[in-house]
mmCIF file of C-alpha atoms and ligand atoms in Angstrom:
data_model
loop_
_atom_site.group_PDB
_atom_site.id
_atom_site.type_symbol
_atom_site.label_atom_id
_atom_site.label_comp_id
_atom_site.label_asym_id
_atom_site.label_seq_id
_atom_site.Cartn_x
_atom_site.Cartn_y
_atom_site.Cartn_z
ATOM 1 C CA MET A 1 103.578 109.588 86.275
ATOM 2 C CA LYS A 2 103.635 110.282 89.993
ATOM 3 C CA VAL A 3 100.832 111.309 92.019
ATOM 4 C CA VAL A 4 100.862 111.598 95.748
ATOM 5 C CA VAL A 5 97.740 111.817 97.882
ATOM 6 C CA ILE A 6 98.047 113.679 101.188
ATOM 7 C CA GLY A 7 95.186 112.578 103.282
ATOM 8 C CA ALA A 8 93.433 109.199 103.235
ATOM 9 C CA GLY A 9 90.321 110.252 104.458
ATOM 10 C CA TYR A 10 87.091 110.096 102.235
ATOM 11 C CA ALA A 11 88.636 112.465 99.821
ATOM 12 C CA GLY A 12 91.903 111.371 99.522
ATOM 13 C CA SER A 13 91.128 107.464 99.572
ATOM 14 C CA LEU A 14 88.950 108.067 96.748
ATOM 15 C CA ALA A 15 91.278 110.306 94.744
ATOM 16 C CA ALA A 16 94.166 107.324 95.311
ATOM 17 C CA ASN A 17 91.589 104.710 93.823
ATOM 18 C CA ARG A 18 90.106 106.319 91.285
ATOM 19 C CA THR A 19 93.405 107.785 89.841
ATOM 20 C CA VAL A 20 94.540 104.195 89.812
ATOM 21 C CA ARG A 21 91.330 103.291 87.706
ATOM 22 C CA LYS A 22 90.930 106.129 85.432
ATOM 23 C CA VAL A 23 94.613 107.633 84.720
ATOM 24 C CA ARG A 24 96.953 105.008 82.942
ATOM 25 C CA GLY A 25 100.235 104.649 84.360
ATOM 26 C CA ALA A 26 99.894 106.830 87.695
ATOM 27 C CA GLU A 27 102.023 105.670 90.223
ATOM 28 C CA VAL A 28 100.111 106.521 93.441
ATOM 29 C CA THR A 29 101.577 107.227 96.892
ATOM 30 C CA VAL A 30 99.125 108.143 99.684
ATOM 31 C CA VAL A 31 100.582 109.158 103.022
ATOM 32 C CA ASN A 32 98.549 109.344 106.040
ATOM 33 C CA PRO A 33 99.295 109.806 109.798
ATOM 34 C CA ARG A 34 97.534 106.072 110.687
ATOM 35 C CA PRO A 35 97.248 102.811 108.832
ATOM 36 C CA ASP A 36 93.385 103.443 109.090
ATOM 37 C CA PHE A 37 90.606 104.971 107.121
ATOM 38 C CA VAL A 38 89.173 107.140 110.175
ATOM 39 C CA GLU A 39 84.989 106.934 109.040
ATOM 40 C CA ARG A 40 84.604 110.560 110.624
ATOM 41 C CA VAL A 41 80.999 110.244 110.070
ATOM 42 C CA ARG A 42 80.718 107.430 112.610
ATOM 43 C CA LEU A 43 83.215 109.495 115.618
ATOM 44 C CA HIS A 44 80.041 110.036 117.910
ATOM 45 C CA GLN A 45 78.906 106.032 117.368
ATOM 46 C CA ARG A 46 82.646 105.314 118.120
ATOM 47 C CA ILE A 47 82.423 106.855 121.553
ATOM 48 C CA VAL A 48 79.807 104.647 122.506
ATOM 49 C CA GLY A 49 80.855 101.777 121.282
ATOM 50 C CA THR A 50 77.979 101.409 118.248
ATOM 51 C CA ALA A 51 80.613 101.743 115.623
ATOM 52 C CA ARG A 52 84.292 101.089 114.918
ATOM 53 C CA ALA A 53 84.970 103.850 112.773
ATOM 54 C CA ALA A 54 88.114 102.495 111.318
ATOM 55 C CA THR A 55 89.294 100.146 108.572
ATOM 56 C CA PRO A 56 92.628 99.250 107.531
ATOM 57 C CA LEU A 57 93.929 101.237 104.654
ATOM 58 C CA GLU A 58 95.268 97.864 103.149
ATOM 59 C CA SER A 59 91.359 97.071 102.709
ATOM 60 C CA MET A 60 90.600 100.525 101.563
ATOM 61 C CA LEU A 61 92.988 100.989 99.062
ATOM 62 C CA LYS A 62 93.482 99.225 95.707
ATOM 63 C CA ALA A 63 96.669 97.048 94.947
ATOM 64 C CA GLY A 64 99.586 98.897 93.864
ATOM 65 C CA ILE A 65 99.028 101.757 95.909
ATOM 66 C CA GLU A 66 101.654 102.627 98.591
ATOM 67 C CA VAL A 67 100.867 104.104 101.828
ATOM 68 C CA ARG A 68 103.708 106.107 103.792
ATOM 69 C CA LEU A 69 102.716 106.402 107.337
ATOM 70 C CA GLY A 70 103.089 110.091 108.219
ATOM 71 C CA SER A 71 102.236 113.412 108.011
ATOM 72 C CA VAL A 72 103.333 116.083 105.538
ATOM 73 C CA GLU A 73 104.640 119.087 106.334
ATOM 74 C CA LYS A 74 105.302 120.915 103.306
ATOM 75 C CA VAL A 75 103.849 120.739 99.323
ATOM 76 C CA GLY A 76 104.430 122.444 96.572
ATOM 77 C CA ASN A 77 106.917 122.716 93.847
ATOM 78 C CA GLY A 78 106.319 119.117 92.875
ATOM 79 C CA ALA A 79 107.659 117.847 96.256
ATOM 80 C CA VAL A 80 106.280 116.922 99.600
ATOM 81 C CA VAL A 81 108.381 116.745 102.511
ATOM 82 C CA LEU A 82 107.339 114.363 105.582
ATOM 83 C CA ASP A 83 107.833 114.812 109.043
ATOM 84 C CA ASP A 84 110.655 112.220 108.780
ATOM 85 C CA GLY A 85 111.919 114.474 106.676
ATOM 86 C CA SER A 86 111.809 112.507 103.601
ATOM 87 C CA VAL A 87 110.677 113.718 100.151
ATOM 88 C CA LEU A 88 107.981 112.319 97.457
ATOM 89 C CA LEU A 89 108.313 114.018 94.336
ATOM 90 C CA PHE A 90 104.724 114.515 91.928
ATOM 91 C CA ASP A 91 103.870 115.335 88.692
ATOM 92 C CA TYR A 92 100.869 115.754 90.532
ATOM 93 C CA ALA A 93 99.492 115.703 94.040
ATOM 94 C CA PHE A 94 95.693 115.688 96.042
ATOM 95 C CA LEU A 95 95.392 118.274 99.136
ATOM 96 C CA ALA A 96 93.029 116.034 101.123
ATOM 97 C CA VAL A 97 93.890 116.745 104.792
ATOM 98 C CA GLY A 98 90.049 117.247 105.884
ATOM 99 C CA SER A 99 89.069 119.558 108.867
ATOM 100 C CA THR A 100 89.676 119.755 112.190
ATOM 101 C CA VAL A 101 88.716 121.042 115.792
ATOM 102 C CA ARG A 102 89.087 124.125 117.845
ATOM 103 C CA PRO A 103 87.782 122.705 121.067
ATOM 104 C CA MET A 104 87.427 124.909 124.063
ATOM 105 C CA PRO A 105 89.909 124.081 126.880
ATOM 106 C CA GLY A 106 88.383 121.650 129.434
ATOM 107 C CA THR A 107 86.291 120.025 126.735
ATOM 108 C CA VAL A 108 87.196 116.729 125.169
ATOM 109 C CA PRO A 109 86.288 116.945 121.062
ATOM 110 C CA VAL A 110 84.319 114.500 119.285
ATOM 111 C CA GLY A 111 85.462 115.409 115.896
ATOM 112 C CA THR A 112 89.013 113.639 115.648
ATOM 113 C CA TRP A 113 89.907 110.277 116.067
ATOM 114 C CA GLU A 114 92.462 111.091 118.849
ATOM 115 C CA GLY A 115 89.494 113.085 120.127
ATOM 116 C CA ALA A 116 86.641 110.095 120.338
ATOM 117 C CA GLU A 117 89.270 107.925 121.802
ATOM 118 C CA GLN A 118 89.831 110.446 124.771
ATOM 119 C CA ALA A 119 85.938 110.856 125.214
ATOM 120 C CA ARG A 120 85.494 106.795 124.678
ATOM 121 C CA ALA A 121 87.909 106.295 127.949
ATOM 122 C CA ALA A 122 86.330 108.982 129.778
ATOM 123 C CA LEU A 123 82.618 108.156 129.241
ATOM 124 C CA ALA A 124 83.423 104.526 130.137
ATOM 125 C CA ALA A 125 85.030 105.515 133.542
ATOM 126 C CA LEU A 126 81.622 108.177 134.089
ATOM 127 C CA PRO A 127 79.668 106.430 137.142
ATOM 128 C CA ALA A 128 76.013 106.375 136.760
ATOM 129 C CA GLY A 129 74.553 109.817 137.631
ATOM 130 C CA SER A 130 77.061 111.818 135.860
ATOM 131 C CA ALA A 131 76.354 114.671 133.929
ATOM 132 C CA VAL A 132 77.594 114.875 130.350
ATOM 133 C CA THR A 133 77.206 118.074 128.307
ATOM 134 C CA VAL A 134 78.085 118.293 124.582
ATOM 135 C CA ILE A 135 78.849 121.956 123.371
ATOM 136 C CA GLY A 136 77.696 122.193 119.858
ATOM 137 C CA GLY A 137 74.026 122.888 118.731
ATOM 138 C CA GLY A 138 75.145 121.879 114.614
ATOM 139 C CA ALA A 139 74.830 118.406 113.342
ATOM 140 C CA THR A 140 77.741 116.929 115.221
ATOM 141 C CA GLY A 141 76.545 118.067 118.661
ATOM 142 C CA VAL A 142 73.003 116.797 118.324
ATOM 143 C CA GLU A 143 74.225 113.566 117.210
ATOM 144 C CA THR A 144 76.728 112.881 119.908
ATOM 145 C CA ALA A 145 74.206 114.068 122.837
ATOM 146 C CA ALA A 146 71.480 111.911 121.184
ATOM 147 C CA GLU A 147 74.099 108.836 120.634
ATOM 148 C CA VAL A 148 75.420 109.090 124.447
ATOM 149 C CA ALA A 149 71.711 109.418 125.534
ATOM 150 C CA GLU A 150 70.632 106.329 123.885
ATOM 151 C CA ALA A 151 73.815 104.608 124.789
ATOM 152 C CA ARG A 152 74.055 105.792 128.262
ATOM 153 C CA PRO A 153 70.588 106.252 129.807
ATOM 154 C CA ASP A 154 72.048 106.277 132.959
ATOM 155 C CA LEU A 155 74.021 109.533 132.538
ATOM 156 C CA ARG A 156 72.160 113.141 132.325
ATOM 157 C CA VAL A 157 72.897 114.361 128.950
ATOM 158 C CA ARG A 158 72.525 118.056 128.122
ATOM 159 C CA ILE A 159 73.623 119.993 124.707
ATOM 160 C CA ILE A 160 74.218 123.506 124.580
ATOM 161 C CA GLY A 161 73.879 125.527 121.301
ATOM 162 C CA SER A 162 72.954 128.647 120.050
ATOM 163 C CA PRO A 163 70.270 127.450 119.204
ATOM 164 C CA VAL A 164 70.552 123.613 119.354
ATOM 165 C CA ALA A 165 69.686 122.374 116.078
ATOM 166 C CA ASP A 166 69.998 125.554 114.005
ATOM 167 C CA GLY A 167 70.400 125.407 110.217
ATOM 168 C CA PHE A 168 67.494 123.217 109.846
ATOM 169 C CA SER A 169 63.924 124.440 108.658
ATOM 170 C CA HIS A 170 61.526 124.807 110.583
ATOM 171 C CA ARG A 171 59.607 121.330 110.855
ATOM 172 C CA ALA A 172 63.388 119.880 110.952
ATOM 173 C CA PHE A 173 64.408 121.785 113.687
ATOM 174 C CA ASP A 174 61.186 120.924 115.882
ATOM 175 C CA ARG A 175 61.470 117.399 115.045
ATOM 176 C CA ILE A 176 65.310 117.323 116.006
ATOM 177 C CA ARG A 177 64.643 118.725 119.251
ATOM 178 C CA ARG A 178 61.635 116.676 120.128
ATOM 179 C CA GLY A 179 63.743 113.573 119.311
ATOM 180 C CA LEU A 180 66.865 114.924 121.753
ATOM 181 C CA GLU A 181 63.911 115.565 124.210
ATOM 182 C CA ARG A 182 62.542 111.793 123.752
ATOM 183 C CA LEU A 183 65.904 110.559 124.336
ATOM 184 C CA GLY A 184 66.180 112.636 127.655
ATOM 185 C CA VAL A 185 68.378 115.254 126.303
ATOM 186 C CA ALA A 186 67.822 118.126 128.163
ATOM 187 C CA ILE A 187 68.450 121.529 125.708
ATOM 188 C CA VAL A 188 69.996 124.397 126.615
ATOM 189 C CA ASP A 189 69.885 126.866 123.806
ATOM 190 C CA GLU A 190 72.682 129.708 125.049
ATOM 191 C CA GLY A 191 76.538 129.996 124.206
ATOM 192 C CA ALA A 192 78.954 127.955 126.162
ATOM 193 C CA THR A 193 82.074 130.773 126.999
ATOM 194 C CA ALA A 194 83.850 128.569 129.309
ATOM 195 C CA VAL A 195 84.678 125.627 130.854
ATOM 196 C CA THR A 196 86.356 125.302 134.128
ATOM 197 C CA GLY A 197 86.863 123.387 137.134
ATOM 198 C CA GLY A 198 84.090 120.755 136.193
ATOM 199 C CA ARG A 199 81.571 123.850 135.251
ATOM 200 C CA VAL A 200 80.499 125.285 132.072
ATOM 201 C CA HIS A 201 79.850 128.763 132.291
ATOM 202 C CA LEU A 202 77.652 130.295 129.981
ATOM 203 C CA ARG A 203 76.576 133.519 127.945
ATOM 204 C CA SER A 204 74.482 134.732 130.845
ATOM 205 C CA GLY A 205 76.348 134.562 133.243
ATOM 206 C CA ALA A 206 75.190 131.308 134.529
ATOM 207 C CA SER A 207 76.880 127.940 135.133
ATOM 208 C CA LEU A 208 76.368 124.093 135.055
ATOM 209 C CA ALA A 209 78.176 121.101 136.822
ATOM 210 C CA SER A 210 79.736 118.816 134.167
ATOM 211 C CA ASP A 211 81.377 115.520 134.742
ATOM 212 C CA LEU A 212 82.716 115.221 131.451
ATOM 213 C CA THR A 213 82.083 117.819 128.378
ATOM 214 C CA LEU A 214 82.350 117.153 125.138
ATOM 215 C CA TRP A 215 83.303 119.416 122.160
ATOM 216 C CA GLY A 216 80.746 118.569 119.171
ATOM 217 C CA ILE A 217 81.989 121.244 116.303
ATOM 218 C CA VAL A 218 84.195 120.738 113.671
ATOM 219 C CA SER A 219 85.714 124.088 112.529
ATOM 220 C CA GLY A 220 89.134 124.891 110.809
ATOM 221 C CA VAL A 221 91.377 122.804 108.645
ATOM 222 C CA PRO A 222 94.872 122.096 109.442
ATOM 223 C CA ASP A 223 97.420 124.682 108.537
ATOM 224 C CA LEU A 224 99.442 122.493 105.723
ATOM 225 C CA ALA A 225 98.119 124.640 102.878
ATOM 226 C CA ALA A 226 98.984 127.921 104.603
ATOM 227 C CA ARG A 227 102.157 127.011 105.350
ATOM 228 C CA SER A 228 103.154 125.654 102.321
ATOM 229 C CA GLY A 229 102.746 128.751 100.966
ATOM 230 C CA LEU A 230 99.531 127.664 98.848
ATOM 231 C CA ASP A 231 96.776 130.613 98.765
ATOM 232 C CA VAL A 232 93.969 130.058 101.689
ATOM 233 C CA ASP A 233 90.883 132.016 102.145
ATOM 234 C CA ALA A 234 90.428 133.524 105.861
ATOM 235 C CA ASP A 235 89.735 129.731 107.217
ATOM 236 C CA GLY A 236 93.393 128.534 105.558
ATOM 237 C CA ARG A 237 91.529 126.376 103.052
ATOM 238 C CA ALA A 238 93.193 126.349 99.614
ATOM 239 C CA LEU A 239 91.838 128.071 97.127
ATOM 240 C CA VAL A 240 91.259 126.566 94.207
ATOM 241 C CA ASP A 241 90.306 127.349 90.262
ATOM 242 C CA PRO A 242 87.101 126.194 89.000
ATOM 243 C CA ALA A 243 89.279 122.239 88.102
ATOM 244 C CA LEU A 244 89.434 122.277 91.575
ATOM 245 C CA ARG A 245 93.737 123.150 91.544
ATOM 246 C CA SER A 246 95.413 125.325 93.588
ATOM 247 C CA VAL A 247 95.343 128.768 92.108
ATOM 248 C CA ALA A 248 98.729 128.678 93.397
ATOM 249 C CA ASP A 249 100.298 125.261 91.827
ATOM 250 C CA PRO A 250 98.217 124.077 89.305
ATOM 251 C CA ARG A 251 99.878 120.742 89.924
ATOM 252 C CA VAL A 252 97.891 120.583 93.255
ATOM 253 C CA PHE A 253 94.331 119.588 93.368
ATOM 254 C CA ALA A 254 92.858 120.638 96.505
ATOM 255 C CA VAL A 255 89.673 118.356 97.691
ATOM 256 C CA GLY A 256 87.452 118.037 100.488
ATOM 257 C CA ASP A 257 87.028 120.071 103.242
ATOM 258 C CA CYS A 258 90.279 121.501 103.130
ATOM 259 C CA ALA A 259 89.336 123.236 99.616
ATOM 260 C CA ALA A 260 87.479 126.446 99.574
ATOM 261 C CA VAL A 261 85.225 125.621 96.861
ATOM 262 C CA PRO A 262 82.232 128.373 96.842
ATOM 263 C CA GLY A 263 79.421 127.014 98.298
ATOM 264 C CA ALA A 264 80.337 123.928 99.415
ATOM 265 C CA ARG A 265 79.861 122.992 103.512
ATOM 266 C CA PHE A 266 82.276 120.660 105.580
ATOM 267 C CA ALA A 267 80.764 116.864 104.651
ATOM 268 C CA CYS A 268 81.549 113.694 103.022
ATOM 269 C CA ALA A 269 79.057 114.637 100.719
ATOM 270 C CA THR A 270 81.100 117.388 99.307
ATOM 271 C CA ALA A 271 84.094 115.488 99.868
ATOM 272 C CA THR A 272 83.726 112.579 97.401
ATOM 273 C CA PRO A 273 82.042 114.544 94.576
ATOM 274 C CA GLN A 274 85.120 116.998 94.677
ATOM 275 C CA ALA A 275 87.352 114.137 94.397
ATOM 276 C CA ALA A 276 85.974 112.464 92.080
ATOM 277 C CA ALA A 277 85.889 115.343 89.928
ATOM 278 C CA ALA A 278 89.449 116.571 90.441
ATOM 279 C CA VAL A 279 90.820 112.848 89.332
ATOM 280 C CA ASP A 280 88.361 113.282 86.125
ATOM 281 C CA ASN A 281 90.465 116.560 85.320
ATOM 282 C CA LEU A 282 93.483 115.236 86.275
ATOM 283 C CA ALA A 283 92.733 112.182 83.474
ATOM 284 C CA ARG A 284 91.404 115.289 81.192
ATOM 285 C CA LEU A 285 94.943 116.979 81.510
ATOM 286 C CA VAL A 286 96.797 113.855 80.978
ATOM 287 C CA ALA A 287 94.888 112.695 77.821
ATOM 288 C CA GLY A 288 95.383 116.503 76.385
ATOM 289 C CA ARG A 289 91.817 117.411 77.117
ATOM 290 C CA PRO A 290 90.760 120.871 78.677
ATOM 291 C CA PRO A 291 89.680 120.407 82.703
ATOM 292 C CA GLU A 292 86.057 120.846 83.577
ATOM 293 C CA PRO A 293 84.564 122.842 86.175
ATOM 294 C CA PHE A 294 83.296 121.569 89.155
ATOM 295 C CA ALA A 295 79.888 122.349 90.142
ATOM 296 C CA VAL A 296 78.456 121.951 93.910
ATOM 297 C CA ARG A 297 75.167 119.919 93.856
ATOM 298 C CA TYR A 298 73.140 118.911 97.363
ATOM 299 C CA LEU A 299 70.399 116.866 98.014
ATOM 300 C CA ALA A 300 69.743 116.509 101.610
ATOM 301 C CA ARG A 301 71.488 116.445 104.533
ATOM 302 C CA ALA A 302 70.581 114.167 107.835
ATOM 303 C CA VAL A 303 71.171 113.657 111.426
ATOM 304 C CA THR A 304 70.715 111.010 113.414
ATOM 305 C CA LEU A 305 69.077 110.467 116.831
ATOM 306 C CA GLY A 306 70.553 107.507 118.368
ATOM 307 C CA ARG A 307 70.483 104.450 116.532
ATOM 308 C CA ARG A 308 66.560 104.353 115.964
ATOM 309 C CA ALA A 309 65.541 107.945 115.013
ATOM 310 C CA ALA A 310 67.031 110.511 112.434
ATOM 311 C CA VAL A 311 65.941 113.716 110.412
ATOM 312 C CA GLY A 312 66.561 113.957 106.721
ATOM 313 C CA GLN A 313 66.544 117.855 105.491
ATOM 314 C CA LEU A 314 66.005 118.087 102.051
ATOM 315 C CA THR A 315 68.008 120.828 100.207
ATOM 316 C CA HIS A 316 68.074 122.502 96.966
ATOM 317 C CA ARG A 317 71.047 121.672 94.715
ATOM 318 C CA ASP A 318 73.025 125.089 96.311
ATOM 319 C CA ASP A 319 72.843 123.238 99.938
ATOM 320 C CA SER A 320 69.691 125.654 100.954
ATOM 321 C CA LEU A 321 67.013 124.647 102.437
ATOM 322 C CA ARG A 322 63.698 123.162 101.395
ATOM 323 C CA ARG A 323 60.773 122.802 103.444
ATOM 324 C CA ALA A 324 60.300 119.445 103.405
ATOM 325 C CA SER A 325 61.901 116.900 105.769
ATOM 326 C CA MET A 326 61.631 113.497 106.909
ATOM 327 C CA SER A 327 61.919 111.331 110.383
ATOM 328 C CA GLY A 328 61.122 107.687 111.160
ATOM 329 C CA ARG A 329 62.386 104.577 109.057
ATOM 330 C CA PRO A 330 63.209 106.719 105.873
ATOM 331 C CA ALA A 331 65.405 109.417 107.497
ATOM 332 C CA VAL A 332 67.407 106.329 109.534
ATOM 333 C CA ALA A 333 67.416 104.174 106.074
ATOM 334 C CA LEU A 334 68.410 107.893 104.406
ATOM 335 C CA LYS A 335 71.444 108.388 107.022
ATOM 336 C CA GLU A 336 72.731 105.229 106.788
ATOM 337 C CA LEU A 337 72.702 104.850 102.967
ATOM 338 C CA ALA A 338 74.907 108.282 103.163
ATOM 339 C CA SER A 339 77.373 106.860 105.516
ATOM 340 C CA ARG A 340 78.087 103.687 103.834
ATOM 341 C CA GLY A 341 77.812 105.226 100.195
ATOM 342 C CA GLY A 342 80.933 107.641 101.647
ATOM 343 C CA LYS A 343 82.754 104.721 102.873
ATOM 344 C CA PHE A 344 81.831 102.787 99.548
ATOM 345 C CA GLY A 345 82.864 105.595 97.320
ATOM 346 C CA ALA A 346 86.662 106.086 99.551
ATOM 347 C CA ARG A 347 86.903 102.454 98.772
ATOM 348 C CA THR A 348 85.875 102.080 95.212
ATOM 349 C CA GLY A 349 86.589 105.494 93.765
ATOM 350 C CA ILE A 350 83.289 105.503 92.415
ATOM 351 C CA GLY A 351 81.420 108.732 93.030
ATOM 352 C CA GLY A 352 80.246 112.036 91.803
HETATM 353 C C1 FAD B 1 80.876 113.013 114.568
HETATM 354 C C2 FAD B 1 80.661 113.534 113.066
HETATM 355 C C3 FAD B 1 79.739 113.364 112.026
HETATM 356 C C4 FAD B 1 79.913 113.822 110.801
HETATM 357 N N1 FAD B 1 78.660 113.256 110.120
HETATM 358 C C5 FAD B 1 78.548 113.769 108.796
HETATM 359 C C6 FAD B 1 77.491 113.611 107.879
HETATM 360 O O1 FAD B 1 76.348 112.834 108.344
HETATM 361 N N2 FAD B 1 77.644 113.836 106.811
HETATM 362 C C7 FAD B 1 78.612 114.208 106.128
HETATM 363 O O2 FAD B 1 78.552 114.718 104.833
HETATM 364 N N3 FAD B 1 79.402 114.539 106.903
HETATM 365 C C8 FAD B 1 79.617 114.451 108.309
HETATM 366 N N4 FAD B 1 80.353 114.837 108.867
HETATM 367 C C9 FAD B 1 81.692 115.596 108.498
HETATM 368 C C10 FAD B 1 82.748 114.792 107.701
HETATM 369 O O3 FAD B 1 83.033 113.559 108.452
HETATM 370 C C11 FAD B 1 83.998 115.770 106.816
HETATM 371 O O4 FAD B 1 83.315 116.790 106.328
HETATM 372 C C12 FAD B 1 84.701 114.548 106.152
HETATM 373 O O5 FAD B 1 85.281 113.578 106.783
HETATM 374 C C13 FAD B 1 85.688 115.241 105.208
HETATM 375 O O6 FAD B 1 86.339 114.223 104.251
HETATM 376 P P1 FAD B 1 87.946 114.775 103.832
HETATM 377 O O7 FAD B 1 88.294 113.803 102.768
HETATM 378 O O8 FAD B 1 87.849 116.189 103.455
HETATM 379 O O9 FAD B 1 88.343 114.633 105.104
HETATM 380 P P2 FAD B 1 89.060 113.540 106.472
HETATM 381 O O10 FAD B 1 87.653 112.778 106.343
HETATM 382 O O11 FAD B 1 89.085 114.433 107.863
HETATM 383 O O12 FAD B 1 90.466 113.222 106.056
HETATM 384 C C14 FAD B 1 91.463 113.752 106.378
HETATM 385 C C15 FAD B 1 92.710 112.883 106.376
HETATM 386 O O13 FAD B 1 93.984 113.786 106.218
HETATM 387 C C16 FAD B 1 95.042 113.334 106.998
HETATM 388 N N5 FAD B 1 95.419 114.415 107.111
HETATM 389 C C17 FAD B 1 95.454 115.287 107.659
HETATM 390 N N6 FAD B 1 96.582 116.143 107.998
HETATM 391 C C18 FAD B 1 97.694 115.528 107.219
HETATM 392 C C19 FAD B 1 98.769 115.884 107.016
HETATM 393 N N7 FAD B 1 99.305 117.086 107.175
HETATM 394 N N8 FAD B 1 99.341 115.085 106.032
HETATM 395 C C20 FAD B 1 98.914 113.773 105.743
HETATM 396 N N9 FAD B 1 97.452 113.499 106.281
HETATM 397 C C21 FAD B 1 96.777 114.305 106.866
HETATM 398 C C22 FAD B 1 93.538 113.071 108.363
HETATM 399 O O14 FAD B 1 94.243 112.112 109.283
HETATM 400 C C23 FAD B 1 92.889 112.360 107.695
HETATM 401 O O15 FAD B 1 92.998 110.644 107.482
HETATM 402 C C24 FAD B 1 80.659 114.479 110.204
HETATM 403 C C25 FAD B 1 81.767 114.787 111.061
HETATM 404 C C26 FAD B 1 81.780 114.435 112.173
HETATM 405 C C27 FAD B 1 83.486 114.641 113.374
#
């Protein structure tokens, strides 16, 4: 039985490794544009050199899994078409192409490998005293601003969001903002409207000089599902049934950021359990048993504030916020454990 996995991020790598473990006789091929597994949760570290954030796929994927370097142009009707024109036939496929960024012109995005590399080079070239602006008040923006401020105390770092640290409980919100201020990050609670001529323009009409403006927001998904004629939601994410199969093509499981699973947010903590559940459903189908519905289950979300501080926000299973939050060493440990856990799951196929 031929299984093609499209994308070797958290969801795709886990799906490939778990399929080999759980689906007897499956021949698995993974298609990915790069020869590395990119730890996206560490891209903000990559830009200042506190993490590599890339691991060769050969050390992530189990023996016997074939890797094809390339980008999938189309999926459906039992075949994927690659950008070099070649075609791979499949009995089942996993669509795991993740999410992307839609950077404002004049900014450099942190949320993709290519963007992070560009940001790394630009930061390295900045002389002391330069102004760095991070646009995005969510987790990616906060982590980026803090990481840059800690690693380069010679720079003037500011973060722009409306408001910064949105999406956390009252207590965690305060803790994150105090942590940013301790690192010397200036907080601007306003939306940015444009970046031109080295200035960031704000909704109020004011503008701020910025030598480097980083885009710290992850949004949107690759248009592969839509382009292939699969049913998608308004954001382009593949619509799935409760068993995580495309509603348009039941041979295609969609998992991770690119799947429209009700209640799921873009997260490694979403991608790995979905991929595990989808593979388990494939194993059930192959064994002649009915698939089981996937249920979203969250525990917490956490943001790092440089390498020595973090804030953890506890959540209910449906990801709504609990009042409880944590900081200090327990939060740093929680976040590091989650980051390592995501990669461990991808490498071993263990998750859920
Ligand atoms: C700076 C930063 C910090 C983050 N921190 C956290 C965190 O602390 N906790 C958390 O849970 N989440 C975090 N996230 C979000 C998390 O990284 C994503 O939600 C997660 O990577 C999603 O996993 P995925 O497998 O769906 O997609 P990805 O990890 O993005 O993998 C998708 C893969 O598909 C490949 N691909 C794309 N298009 C094609 C194509 N056409 N053909 C073949 N391959 C293709 C890509 O190259 C990539 O390898 C963070 C993100 C960023 C940017």
